[in-house]
mmCIF file of C-alpha atoms and ligand atoms in Angstrom:
data_model
loop_
_atom_site.group_PDB
_atom_site.id
_atom_site.type_symbol
_atom_site.label_atom_id
_atom_site.label_comp_id
_atom_site.label_asym_id
_atom_site.label_seq_id
_atom_site.Cartn_x
_atom_site.Cartn_y
_atom_site.Cartn_z
ATOM 1 C CA MET A 138 -42.394 -25.744 23.698
ATOM 2 C CA CYS A 139 -40.966 -25.114 27.107
ATOM 3 C CA ILE A 140 -40.423 -28.867 27.714
ATOM 4 C CA GLN A 141 -38.722 -29.150 24.323
ATOM 5 C CA THR A 142 -36.399 -26.210 25.138
ATOM 6 C CA ASP A 143 -35.578 -27.834 28.471
ATOM 7 C CA LEU A 144 -34.800 -31.104 26.752
ATOM 8 C CA ILE A 145 -32.499 -29.413 24.234
ATOM 9 C CA ALA A 146 -30.733 -27.572 27.062
ATOM 10 C CA HIS A 147 -30.425 -30.853 28.963
ATOM 11 C CA HIS A 148 -28.864 -32.614 25.943
ATOM 12 C CA LYS A 149 -26.503 -29.695 25.331
ATOM 13 C CA GLY A 150 -25.460 -29.767 28.990
ATOM 14 C CA LEU A 151 -24.929 -33.525 28.816
ATOM 15 C CA ALA A 152 -22.940 -33.207 25.590
ATOM 16 C CA SER A 153 -20.594 -30.570 27.027
ATOM 17 C CA TYR A 154 -20.212 -32.682 30.200
ATOM 18 C CA LEU A 155 -19.201 -35.697 28.089
ATOM 19 C CA VAL A 156 -16.747 -33.612 26.010
ATOM 20 C CA ALA A 157 -15.184 -32.214 29.213
ATOM 21 C CA ALA A 158 -14.969 -35.732 30.657
ATOM 22 C CA MET A 159 -12.896 -36.833 27.659
ATOM 23 C CA GLU A 160 -10.428 -33.953 27.996
ATOM 24 C CA LYS A 161 -7.024 -34.454 29.580
ATOM 25 C CA HIS A 162 -4.688 -31.646 30.590
ATOM 26 C CA ILE A 163 -0.903 -31.711 30.724
ATOM 27 C CA VAL A 164 1.110 -28.951 32.404
ATOM 28 C CA ILE A 165 4.707 -28.602 31.202
ATOM 29 C CA GLY A 166 6.725 -26.690 33.793
ATOM 30 C CA ALA A 167 4.409 -28.018 36.505
ATOM 31 C CA SER A 168 6.879 -27.703 39.389
ATOM 32 C CA GLY A 169 7.229 -23.910 39.091
ATOM 33 C CA GLN A 170 5.356 -21.218 41.028
ATOM 34 C CA LEU A 171 2.410 -21.041 38.610
ATOM 35 C CA GLY A 172 2.474 -24.727 37.638
ATOM 36 C CA ILE A 173 1.818 -25.877 41.200
ATOM 37 C CA GLU A 174 -1.164 -23.544 41.591
ATOM 38 C CA LEU A 175 -2.545 -24.391 38.159
ATOM 39 C CA ILE A 176 -2.385 -28.151 38.790
ATOM 40 C CA ILE A 177 -4.269 -27.731 42.068
ATOM 41 C CA GLY A 178 -6.842 -25.459 40.389
ATOM 42 C CA MET A 179 -7.333 -27.976 37.589
ATOM 43 C CA GLN A 180 -7.638 -30.890 40.000
ATOM 44 C CA ALA A 181 -10.505 -29.006 41.675
ATOM 45 C CA ARG A 182 -12.208 -28.191 38.389
ATOM 46 C CA TYR A 183 -11.580 -31.347 36.308
ATOM 47 C CA GLY A 184 -10.494 -34.042 38.785
ATOM 48 C CA VAL A 185 -7.101 -35.424 39.824
ATOM 49 C CA ASN A 186 -6.993 -37.960 36.980
ATOM 50 C CA ALA A 187 -7.727 -35.401 34.265
ATOM 51 C CA VAL A 188 -4.430 -33.621 34.980
ATOM 52 C CA VAL A 189 -0.808 -34.686 34.442
ATOM 53 C CA ALA A 190 2.217 -32.759 35.749
ATOM 54 C CA CYS A 191 5.370 -32.619 33.676
ATOM 55 C CA ASP A 192 8.762 -31.086 34.514
ATOM 56 C CA ILE A 193 12.457 -31.888 34.784
ATOM 57 C CA ILE A 194 12.187 -32.176 38.579
ATOM 58 C CA LYS A 195 9.139 -33.413 40.470
ATOM 59 C CA SER A 196 7.572 -30.960 42.898
ATOM 60 C CA ASN A 197 7.334 -32.005 46.537
ATOM 61 C CA ASP A 198 3.821 -30.576 46.897
ATOM 62 C CA LYS A 199 1.667 -33.447 48.158
ATOM 63 C CA ASP A 200 -1.481 -32.135 46.456
ATOM 64 C CA VAL A 201 0.237 -31.743 43.080
ATOM 65 C CA ASN A 202 1.591 -35.273 43.446
ATOM 66 C CA LYS A 203 -1.923 -36.725 43.606
ATOM 67 C CA SER A 204 -1.832 -36.375 39.809
ATOM 68 C CA GLU A 205 0.492 -38.413 37.605
ATOM 69 C CA PHE A 206 3.990 -36.974 37.027
ATOM 70 C CA ILE A 207 6.057 -37.362 33.863
ATOM 71 C CA SER A 208 9.692 -36.269 33.719
ATOM 72 C CA LEU A 209 10.463 -34.128 30.663
ATOM 73 C CA ASP A 210 13.130 -31.806 29.288
ATOM 74 C CA ALA A 211 10.958 -29.446 27.220
ATOM 75 C CA THR A 212 13.945 -28.245 25.177
ATOM 76 C CA ASP A 213 14.203 -31.705 23.588
ATOM 77 C CA ILE A 214 11.579 -31.960 20.830
ATOM 78 C CA ASN A 215 11.819 -35.741 20.598
ATOM 79 C CA SER A 216 10.901 -36.072 24.280
ATOM 80 C CA VAL A 217 8.030 -33.577 23.919
ATOM 81 C CA ARG A 218 6.764 -35.380 20.810
ATOM 82 C CA LYS A 219 6.966 -38.796 22.476
ATOM 83 C CA ILE A 220 4.609 -37.642 25.241
ATOM 84 C CA LEU A 221 2.159 -35.654 23.115
ATOM 85 C CA LYS A 222 2.097 -38.199 20.268
ATOM 86 C CA THR A 223 0.328 -40.679 22.536
ATOM 87 C CA GLY A 224 -2.814 -38.622 21.825
ATOM 88 C CA GLU A 225 -3.689 -38.851 25.530
ATOM 89 C CA PHE A 226 -3.730 -35.081 26.037
ATOM 90 C CA THR A 227 -6.228 -32.603 24.612
ATOM 91 C CA HIS A 228 -4.940 -29.477 26.435
ATOM 92 C CA VAL A 229 -1.298 -28.456 26.918
ATOM 93 C CA TYR A 230 -0.226 -25.673 29.290
ATOM 94 C CA HIS A 231 3.330 -24.748 28.481
ATOM 95 C CA LEU A 232 4.739 -22.725 31.397
ATOM 96 C CA VAL A 233 8.495 -23.280 31.072
ATOM 97 C CA ALA A 234 10.396 -19.962 31.222
ATOM 98 C CA MET A 235 13.351 -18.111 32.684
ATOM 99 C CA LEU A 236 11.928 -14.920 34.227
ATOM 100 C CA SER A 237 13.104 -11.326 33.831
ATOM 101 C CA ALA A 238 15.773 -10.848 36.525
ATOM 102 C CA LYS A 239 17.416 -14.262 36.021
ATOM 103 C CA GLY A 240 17.219 -13.771 32.252
ATOM 104 C CA GLU A 241 19.296 -10.578 32.495
ATOM 105 C CA GLU A 242 22.036 -12.582 34.196
ATOM 106 C CA ASN A 243 21.903 -15.320 31.512
ATOM 107 C CA PRO A 244 20.498 -13.710 28.329
ATOM 108 C CA ILE A 245 21.345 -16.460 25.838
ATOM 109 C CA ALA A 246 20.298 -19.272 28.176
ATOM 110 C CA GLY A 247 17.028 -17.385 28.838
ATOM 111 C CA TRP A 248 16.335 -16.908 25.147
ATOM 112 C CA ASP A 249 17.177 -20.542 24.335
ATOM 113 C CA LEU A 250 14.987 -21.987 27.078
ATOM 114 C CA ASN A 251 12.015 -19.697 26.470
ATOM 115 C CA MET A 252 11.963 -19.966 22.682
ATOM 116 C CA LYS A 253 13.073 -23.544 22.108
ATOM 117 C CA SER A 254 10.584 -25.073 24.522
ATOM 118 C CA LEU A 255 7.719 -22.986 23.092
ATOM 119 C CA LEU A 256 8.547 -23.868 19.484
ATOM 120 C CA ASN A 257 8.780 -27.562 20.428
ATOM 121 C CA VAL A 258 5.247 -27.492 21.821
ATOM 122 C CA LEU A 259 3.901 -25.462 18.877
ATOM 123 C CA GLU A 260 5.484 -27.890 16.400
ATOM 124 C CA CYS A 261 3.856 -30.866 18.143
ATOM 125 C CA ALA A 262 0.522 -29.025 18.179
ATOM 126 C CA LYS A 263 0.927 -28.355 14.447
ATOM 127 C CA GLU A 264 1.397 -32.098 13.952
ATOM 128 C CA GLY A 265 -2.119 -32.474 15.368
ATOM 129 C CA PHE A 266 -1.390 -34.294 18.630
ATOM 130 C CA VAL A 267 -3.355 -31.877 20.866
ATOM 131 C CA LYS A 268 -6.511 -29.794 20.625
ATOM 132 C CA ARG A 269 -5.455 -26.590 22.408
ATOM 133 C CA VAL A 270 -2.321 -24.914 23.813
ATOM 134 C CA PHE A 271 -1.930 -22.351 26.602
ATOM 135 C CA TRP A 272 1.253 -20.328 26.792
ATOM 136 C CA PRO A 273 1.703 -17.374 29.151
ATOM 137 C CA SER A 274 3.001 -13.985 28.120
ATOM 138 C CA SER A 275 3.699 -11.141 30.534
ATOM 139 C CA ILE A 276 3.567 -7.417 31.293
ATOM 140 C CA ALA A 277 7.287 -7.659 30.398
ATOM 141 C CA VAL A 278 6.339 -7.289 26.701
ATOM 142 C CA PHE A 279 6.032 -3.565 27.400
ATOM 143 C CA GLY A 280 8.989 -1.210 27.484
ATOM 144 C CA PRO A 281 9.801 2.424 28.220
ATOM 145 C CA ASN A 282 7.741 3.835 25.345
ATOM 146 C CA ALA A 283 4.416 2.309 26.363
ATOM 147 C CA PRO A 284 2.104 4.537 28.445
ATOM 148 C CA LYS A 285 2.454 3.604 32.130
ATOM 149 C CA ILE A 286 -1.130 3.964 33.294
ATOM 150 C CA LYS A 287 -3.834 1.567 32.068
ATOM 151 C CA THR A 288 -1.476 0.343 29.360
ATOM 152 C CA SER A 289 -3.563 -0.881 26.451
ATOM 153 C CA GLN A 290 -3.371 -4.132 24.549
ATOM 154 C CA ASP A 291 -1.962 -2.758 21.325
ATOM 155 C CA THR A 292 0.519 -0.096 22.360
ATOM 156 C CA PHE A 293 4.333 -0.210 21.822
ATOM 157 C CA CYS A 294 5.989 -3.481 22.732
ATOM 158 C CA ASP A 295 9.658 -2.460 22.992
ATOM 159 C CA PRO A 296 10.935 -4.464 25.978
ATOM 160 C CA THR A 297 14.411 -3.946 27.395
ATOM 161 C CA THR A 298 14.831 -7.427 28.940
ATOM 162 C CA VAL A 299 15.600 -10.705 27.190
ATOM 163 C CA TYR A 300 12.549 -12.158 28.959
ATOM 164 C CA GLY A 301 10.358 -9.430 27.432
ATOM 165 C CA VAL A 302 11.936 -9.916 24.009
ATOM 166 C CA SER A 303 11.246 -13.659 24.218
ATOM 167 C CA LYS A 304 7.624 -12.968 25.205
ATOM 168 C CA VAL A 305 7.049 -10.556 22.288
ATOM 169 C CA ALA A 306 8.605 -13.105 19.906
ATOM 170 C CA GLY A 307 6.552 -15.906 21.489
ATOM 171 C CA GLU A 308 3.329 -13.929 21.039
ATOM 172 C CA LEU A 309 4.106 -13.449 17.363
ATOM 173 C CA TRP A 310 4.943 -17.148 16.981
ATOM 174 C CA ALA A 311 1.628 -18.057 18.647
ATOM 175 C CA LYS A 312 -0.230 -15.886 16.144
ATOM 176 C CA TYR A 313 1.836 -17.330 13.291
ATOM 177 C CA TYR A 314 0.988 -20.932 14.232
ATOM 178 C CA PHE A 315 -2.687 -20.005 14.565
ATOM 179 C CA GLU A 316 -2.864 -18.235 11.218
ATOM 180 C CA HIS A 317 -0.678 -20.625 9.188
ATOM 181 C CA TYR A 318 -1.458 -23.975 10.762
ATOM 182 C CA GLY A 319 -4.707 -23.451 12.691
ATOM 183 C CA VAL A 320 -3.063 -24.229 16.052
ATOM 184 C CA ASP A 321 -5.506 -23.098 18.754
ATOM 185 C CA VAL A 322 -2.967 -21.417 21.036
ATOM 186 C CA ARG A 323 -4.259 -19.016 23.669
ATOM 187 C CA SER A 324 -2.360 -16.607 25.882
ATOM 188 C CA VAL A 325 -2.608 -13.955 28.596
ATOM 189 C CA ARG A 326 -0.051 -11.391 29.748
ATOM 190 C CA TYR A 327 0.267 -12.143 33.461
ATOM 191 C CA PRO A 328 1.094 -9.344 35.910
ATOM 192 C CA GLY A 329 3.347 -10.224 38.889
ATOM 193 C CA LEU A 330 1.835 -13.334 40.470
ATOM 194 C CA ILE A 331 1.360 -13.665 44.231
ATOM 195 C CA GLY A 332 0.715 -17.100 45.735
ATOM 196 C CA HIS A 333 1.603 -18.962 48.923
ATOM 197 C CA ARG A 334 2.183 -22.530 47.750
ATOM 198 C CA SER A 335 5.715 -22.077 46.442
ATOM 199 C CA LYS A 336 8.404 -19.421 46.375
ATOM 200 C CA PRO A 337 8.932 -17.831 42.986
ATOM 201 C CA GLY A 338 12.347 -17.525 41.417
ATOM 202 C CA GLY A 339 14.014 -15.055 39.122
ATOM 203 C CA GLY A 340 11.272 -12.470 38.566
ATOM 204 C CA THR A 341 11.319 -8.719 39.169
ATOM 205 C CA THR A 342 7.816 -8.651 40.678
ATOM 206 C CA ASP A 343 8.825 -11.391 43.139
ATOM 207 C CA TYR A 344 9.952 -8.823 45.718
ATOM 208 C CA ALA A 345 6.303 -8.719 46.786
ATOM 209 C CA VAL A 346 6.252 -12.409 47.699
ATOM 210 C CA GLU A 347 9.475 -12.013 49.713
ATOM 211 C CA ALA A 348 7.850 -9.151 51.654
ATOM 212 C CA PHE A 349 5.127 -11.512 52.928
ATOM 213 C CA TYR A 350 7.675 -14.026 54.223
ATOM 214 C CA CYS A 351 9.557 -11.263 56.083
ATOM 215 C CA ALA A 352 6.313 -9.894 57.522
ATOM 216 C CA LEU A 353 5.345 -13.301 58.919
ATOM 217 C CA ASP A 354 8.832 -13.804 60.370
ATOM 218 C CA SER A 355 8.665 -10.278 61.892
ATOM 219 C CA LYS A 356 11.843 -9.351 60.041
ATOM 220 C CA PRO A 357 12.512 -6.061 58.242
ATOM 221 C CA PHE A 358 12.206 -6.452 54.495
ATOM 222 C CA VAL A 359 14.970 -5.092 52.242
ATOM 223 C CA CYS A 360 13.352 -4.206 48.925
ATOM 224 C CA TYR A 361 15.331 -4.097 45.670
ATOM 225 C CA LEU A 362 12.853 -1.643 44.098
ATOM 226 C CA ASP A 363 12.187 2.036 44.834
ATOM 227 C CA LYS A 364 9.417 2.626 47.316
ATOM 228 C CA ASP A 365 7.091 4.226 44.748
ATOM 229 C CA GLU A 366 7.635 1.771 41.880
ATOM 230 C CA ALA A 367 4.061 0.622 41.186
ATOM 231 C CA LEU A 368 3.591 -2.600 39.211
ATOM 232 C CA PRO A 369 0.581 -4.631 38.051
ATOM 233 C CA MET A 370 0.035 -7.636 40.342
ATOM 234 C CA MET A 371 -2.407 -10.543 40.607
ATOM 235 C CA HIS A 372 -3.418 -13.135 43.183
ATOM 236 C CA MET A 373 -2.827 -16.721 42.043
ATOM 237 C CA ASP A 374 -6.519 -17.607 42.354
ATOM 238 C CA ASP A 375 -7.292 -14.916 39.770
ATOM 239 C CA ALA A 376 -4.439 -16.102 37.532
ATOM 240 C CA VAL A 377 -5.574 -19.738 37.633
ATOM 241 C CA ARG A 378 -9.202 -18.787 36.946
ATOM 242 C CA ALA A 379 -8.172 -16.593 33.996
ATOM 243 C CA THR A 380 -6.087 -19.445 32.563
ATOM 244 C CA LEU A 381 -8.849 -22.023 32.799
ATOM 245 C CA ASP A 382 -11.512 -19.597 31.581
ATOM 246 C CA ILE A 383 -9.617 -18.568 28.455
ATOM 247 C CA MET A 384 -8.950 -22.238 27.694
ATOM 248 C CA GLU A 385 -12.666 -23.045 28.029
ATOM 249 C CA ALA A 386 -13.891 -20.066 25.972
ATOM 250 C CA PRO A 387 -15.460 -20.843 22.581
ATOM 251 C CA CYS A 388 -12.909 -20.542 19.777
ATOM 252 C CA GLU A 389 -14.740 -17.672 18.084
ATOM 253 C CA ASN A 390 -14.452 -15.554 21.251
ATOM 254 C CA ILE A 391 -10.653 -15.573 21.125
ATOM 255 C CA LYS A 392 -10.032 -12.614 18.864
ATOM 256 C CA THR A 393 -6.550 -11.751 20.075
ATOM 257 C CA ARG A 394 -4.098 -14.415 18.959
ATOM 258 C CA THR A 395 -0.967 -12.769 20.306
ATOM 259 C CA SER A 396 -1.846 -12.422 24.016
ATOM 260 C CA TYR A 397 -4.505 -10.726 26.144
ATOM 261 C CA ASN A 398 -3.726 -7.992 28.652
ATOM 262 C CA LEU A 399 -4.876 -9.100 32.102
ATOM 263 C CA SER A 400 -5.308 -6.838 35.112
ATOM 264 C CA GLY A 401 -5.637 -7.728 38.777
ATOM 265 C CA CYS A 402 -4.549 -4.917 41.086
ATOM 266 C CA SER A 403 -1.566 -2.589 41.219
ATOM 267 C CA PHE A 404 0.679 -1.485 44.079
ATOM 268 C CA SER A 405 4.107 -0.089 44.937
ATOM 269 C CA PRO A 406 6.428 -1.455 47.668
ATOM 270 C CA SER A 407 5.376 1.347 50.034
ATOM 271 C CA GLU A 408 1.690 0.607 49.441
ATOM 272 C CA LEU A 409 2.396 -3.084 50.127
ATOM 273 C CA ASN A 410 4.201 -2.100 53.323
ATOM 274 C CA TYR A 411 1.134 -0.074 54.355
ATOM 275 C CA GLU A 412 -1.255 -2.991 53.690
ATOM 276 C CA LEU A 413 0.993 -5.502 55.494
ATOM 277 C CA SER A 414 1.315 -3.147 58.469
ATOM 278 C CA LYS A 415 -2.437 -3.522 59.048
ATOM 279 C CA PHE A 416 -1.806 -7.175 59.951
ATOM 280 C CA VAL A 417 1.793 -7.125 61.211
ATOM 281 C CA SER A 418 2.497 -4.237 63.556
ATOM 282 C CA ASN A 419 5.850 -2.471 63.139
ATOM 283 C CA PHE A 420 6.517 -4.115 59.778
ATOM 284 C CA ILE A 421 9.391 -2.210 58.172
ATOM 285 C CA THR A 422 10.548 -2.078 54.560
ATOM 286 C CA GLU A 423 14.011 -0.718 53.772
ATOM 287 C CA TYR A 424 14.888 0.283 50.228
ATOM 288 C CA ASN A 425 18.075 -0.721 48.444
ATOM 289 C CA PRO A 426 17.302 -0.617 44.698
ATOM 290 C CA ASP A 427 19.473 -2.690 42.340
ATOM 291 C CA TYR A 428 19.407 -3.557 38.605
ATOM 292 C CA ARG A 429 15.842 -4.861 38.965
ATOM 293 C CA GLN A 430 14.575 -1.316 39.638
ATOM 294 C CA LYS A 431 15.466 -0.412 36.047
ATOM 295 C CA ILE A 432 13.495 -3.410 34.776
ATOM 296 C CA ALA A 433 10.473 -2.472 36.905
ATOM 297 C CA ALA A 434 10.669 1.157 35.772
ATOM 298 C CA SER A 435 10.362 0.026 32.146
ATOM 299 C CA TRP A 436 7.049 -1.792 32.838
ATOM 300 C CA PRO A 437 3.515 -0.409 33.218
ATOM 301 C CA ASP A 438 2.059 0.722 36.544
ATOM 302 C CA SER A 439 -1.384 -0.609 35.624
ATOM 303 C CA ILE A 440 -3.033 -2.471 32.750
ATOM 304 C CA ASP A 441 -6.158 -2.008 30.626
ATOM 305 C CA ASP A 442 -7.719 -5.433 30.083
ATOM 306 C CA SER A 443 -10.952 -4.449 28.313
ATOM 307 C CA GLU A 444 -10.394 -6.913 25.438
ATOM 308 C CA ALA A 445 -10.221 -9.883 27.828
ATOM 309 C CA LYS A 446 -13.359 -8.606 29.569
ATOM 310 C CA ASN A 447 -15.251 -8.160 26.311
ATOM 311 C CA ASP A 448 -14.105 -11.309 24.507
ATOM 312 C CA TRP A 449 -14.226 -14.007 27.172
ATOM 313 C CA GLY A 450 -15.757 -12.376 30.237
ATOM 314 C CA TRP A 451 -12.640 -11.855 32.366
ATOM 315 C CA GLU A 452 -13.159 -10.044 35.681
ATOM 316 C CA SER A 453 -10.583 -9.824 38.468
ATOM 317 C CA GLU A 454 -11.784 -10.645 41.995
ATOM 318 C CA PHE A 455 -8.821 -9.400 44.038
ATOM 319 C CA SER A 456 -8.153 -5.839 45.177
ATOM 320 C CA THR A 457 -4.770 -5.145 46.821
ATOM 321 C CA SER A 458 -6.195 -5.446 50.344
ATOM 322 C CA LYS A 459 -7.992 -8.718 49.523
ATOM 323 C CA LEU A 460 -4.807 -10.088 47.924
ATOM 324 C CA VAL A 461 -2.764 -9.218 51.023
ATOM 325 C CA LYS A 462 -5.258 -10.851 53.396
ATOM 326 C CA HIS A 463 -5.551 -14.037 51.290
ATOM 327 C CA MET A 464 -1.797 -14.344 50.882
ATOM 328 C CA LEU A 465 -1.199 -13.976 54.634
ATOM 329 C CA ASP A 466 -3.961 -16.495 55.420
ATOM 330 C CA GLY A 467 -2.532 -18.882 52.823
ATOM 331 C CA LEU A 468 0.999 -18.662 54.241
ATOM 332 C CA LYS A 469 -0.262 -19.132 57.812
ATOM 333 C CA SER A 470 -2.181 -22.248 56.724
ATOM 334 C CA ILE A 471 0.997 -24.005 55.560
ATOM 335 C CA VAL A 472 3.345 -23.239 58.489
HETATM 336 N N1 LIG B 752 6.710 -11.868 37.100
HETATM 337 C C1 LIG B 752 7.509 -11.674 35.923
HETATM 338 C C2 LIG B 752 8.859 -11.163 36.275
HETATM 339 O O1 LIG B 752 8.959 -10.389 37.188
HETATM 340 C C3 LIG B 752 6.849 -10.702 34.987
HETATM 341 O O2 LIG B 752 5.817 -11.363 34.321
HETATM 342 O O3 LIG B 752 9.791 -11.492 35.606
#
């Protein structure tokens, strides 16, 4: 009985190994802040040859470039279709987006890029070229009417930025393609992401990454948010693990087909200054809030991610102090 059970388990293990070995992952928007980290995370989990990077411009990260690169303008459906129609890719990660602060400076361009590229990928998935799609949403789906503390999955989504509006619309499109066409699209609402491999661009939460660079250069940091403006944040290692875990979860576990709330840690600029001061003596943050303060004030302070925990076993591994230490170590390792 026991031997038989072992044999069945062995065959099941072998079968899932063989299925995984046949899977190939393509990241569209691979040269961005998250794309670079995701490619490296996937190389470690699935192997360099199981991952292909795709973007308009090739990244100059030498680890990312161990995987094949394909040049692509994701706003052109014919180009997207040409690549996905080959049938080579089982999993698509569509990361292309203009973030919140840059989007406020270019609202129509932000809307066009965010929506057109997503709909192109969803259309190709509907045509049956790929097995599964990942598309990131954000804490930016929330607006001034959502509760600030431990904001729940299903509260008001009344964003005040074009980025947030595009994420709410994208979530509803994801659900629409799942319900009408059976497209297996999965999504999480990322908090502000903190990683050392590339500088972010155009986000409101990105002040935190800038603070690390100033701390290491022993320069005062001028922050564009108020000192007490707490925001949900996440270390890149957590974000990459969440992305790969939700993509590997059995289909029946994915009960939310808009996007899952995801929580890492939460801190304000003054709390970040305090944590950085433990490693960099005399580190000073000055405050000069601009239009991005209003964006930050419309977002939650912290997030309730119980659905992600219950449905596919999500658990964050990074507290604020662990995030700060890892980020500093990561930055020191590349200089
Ligand atoms: N990091 C994003 C931004 O600040 C929010 O998801 O725009």
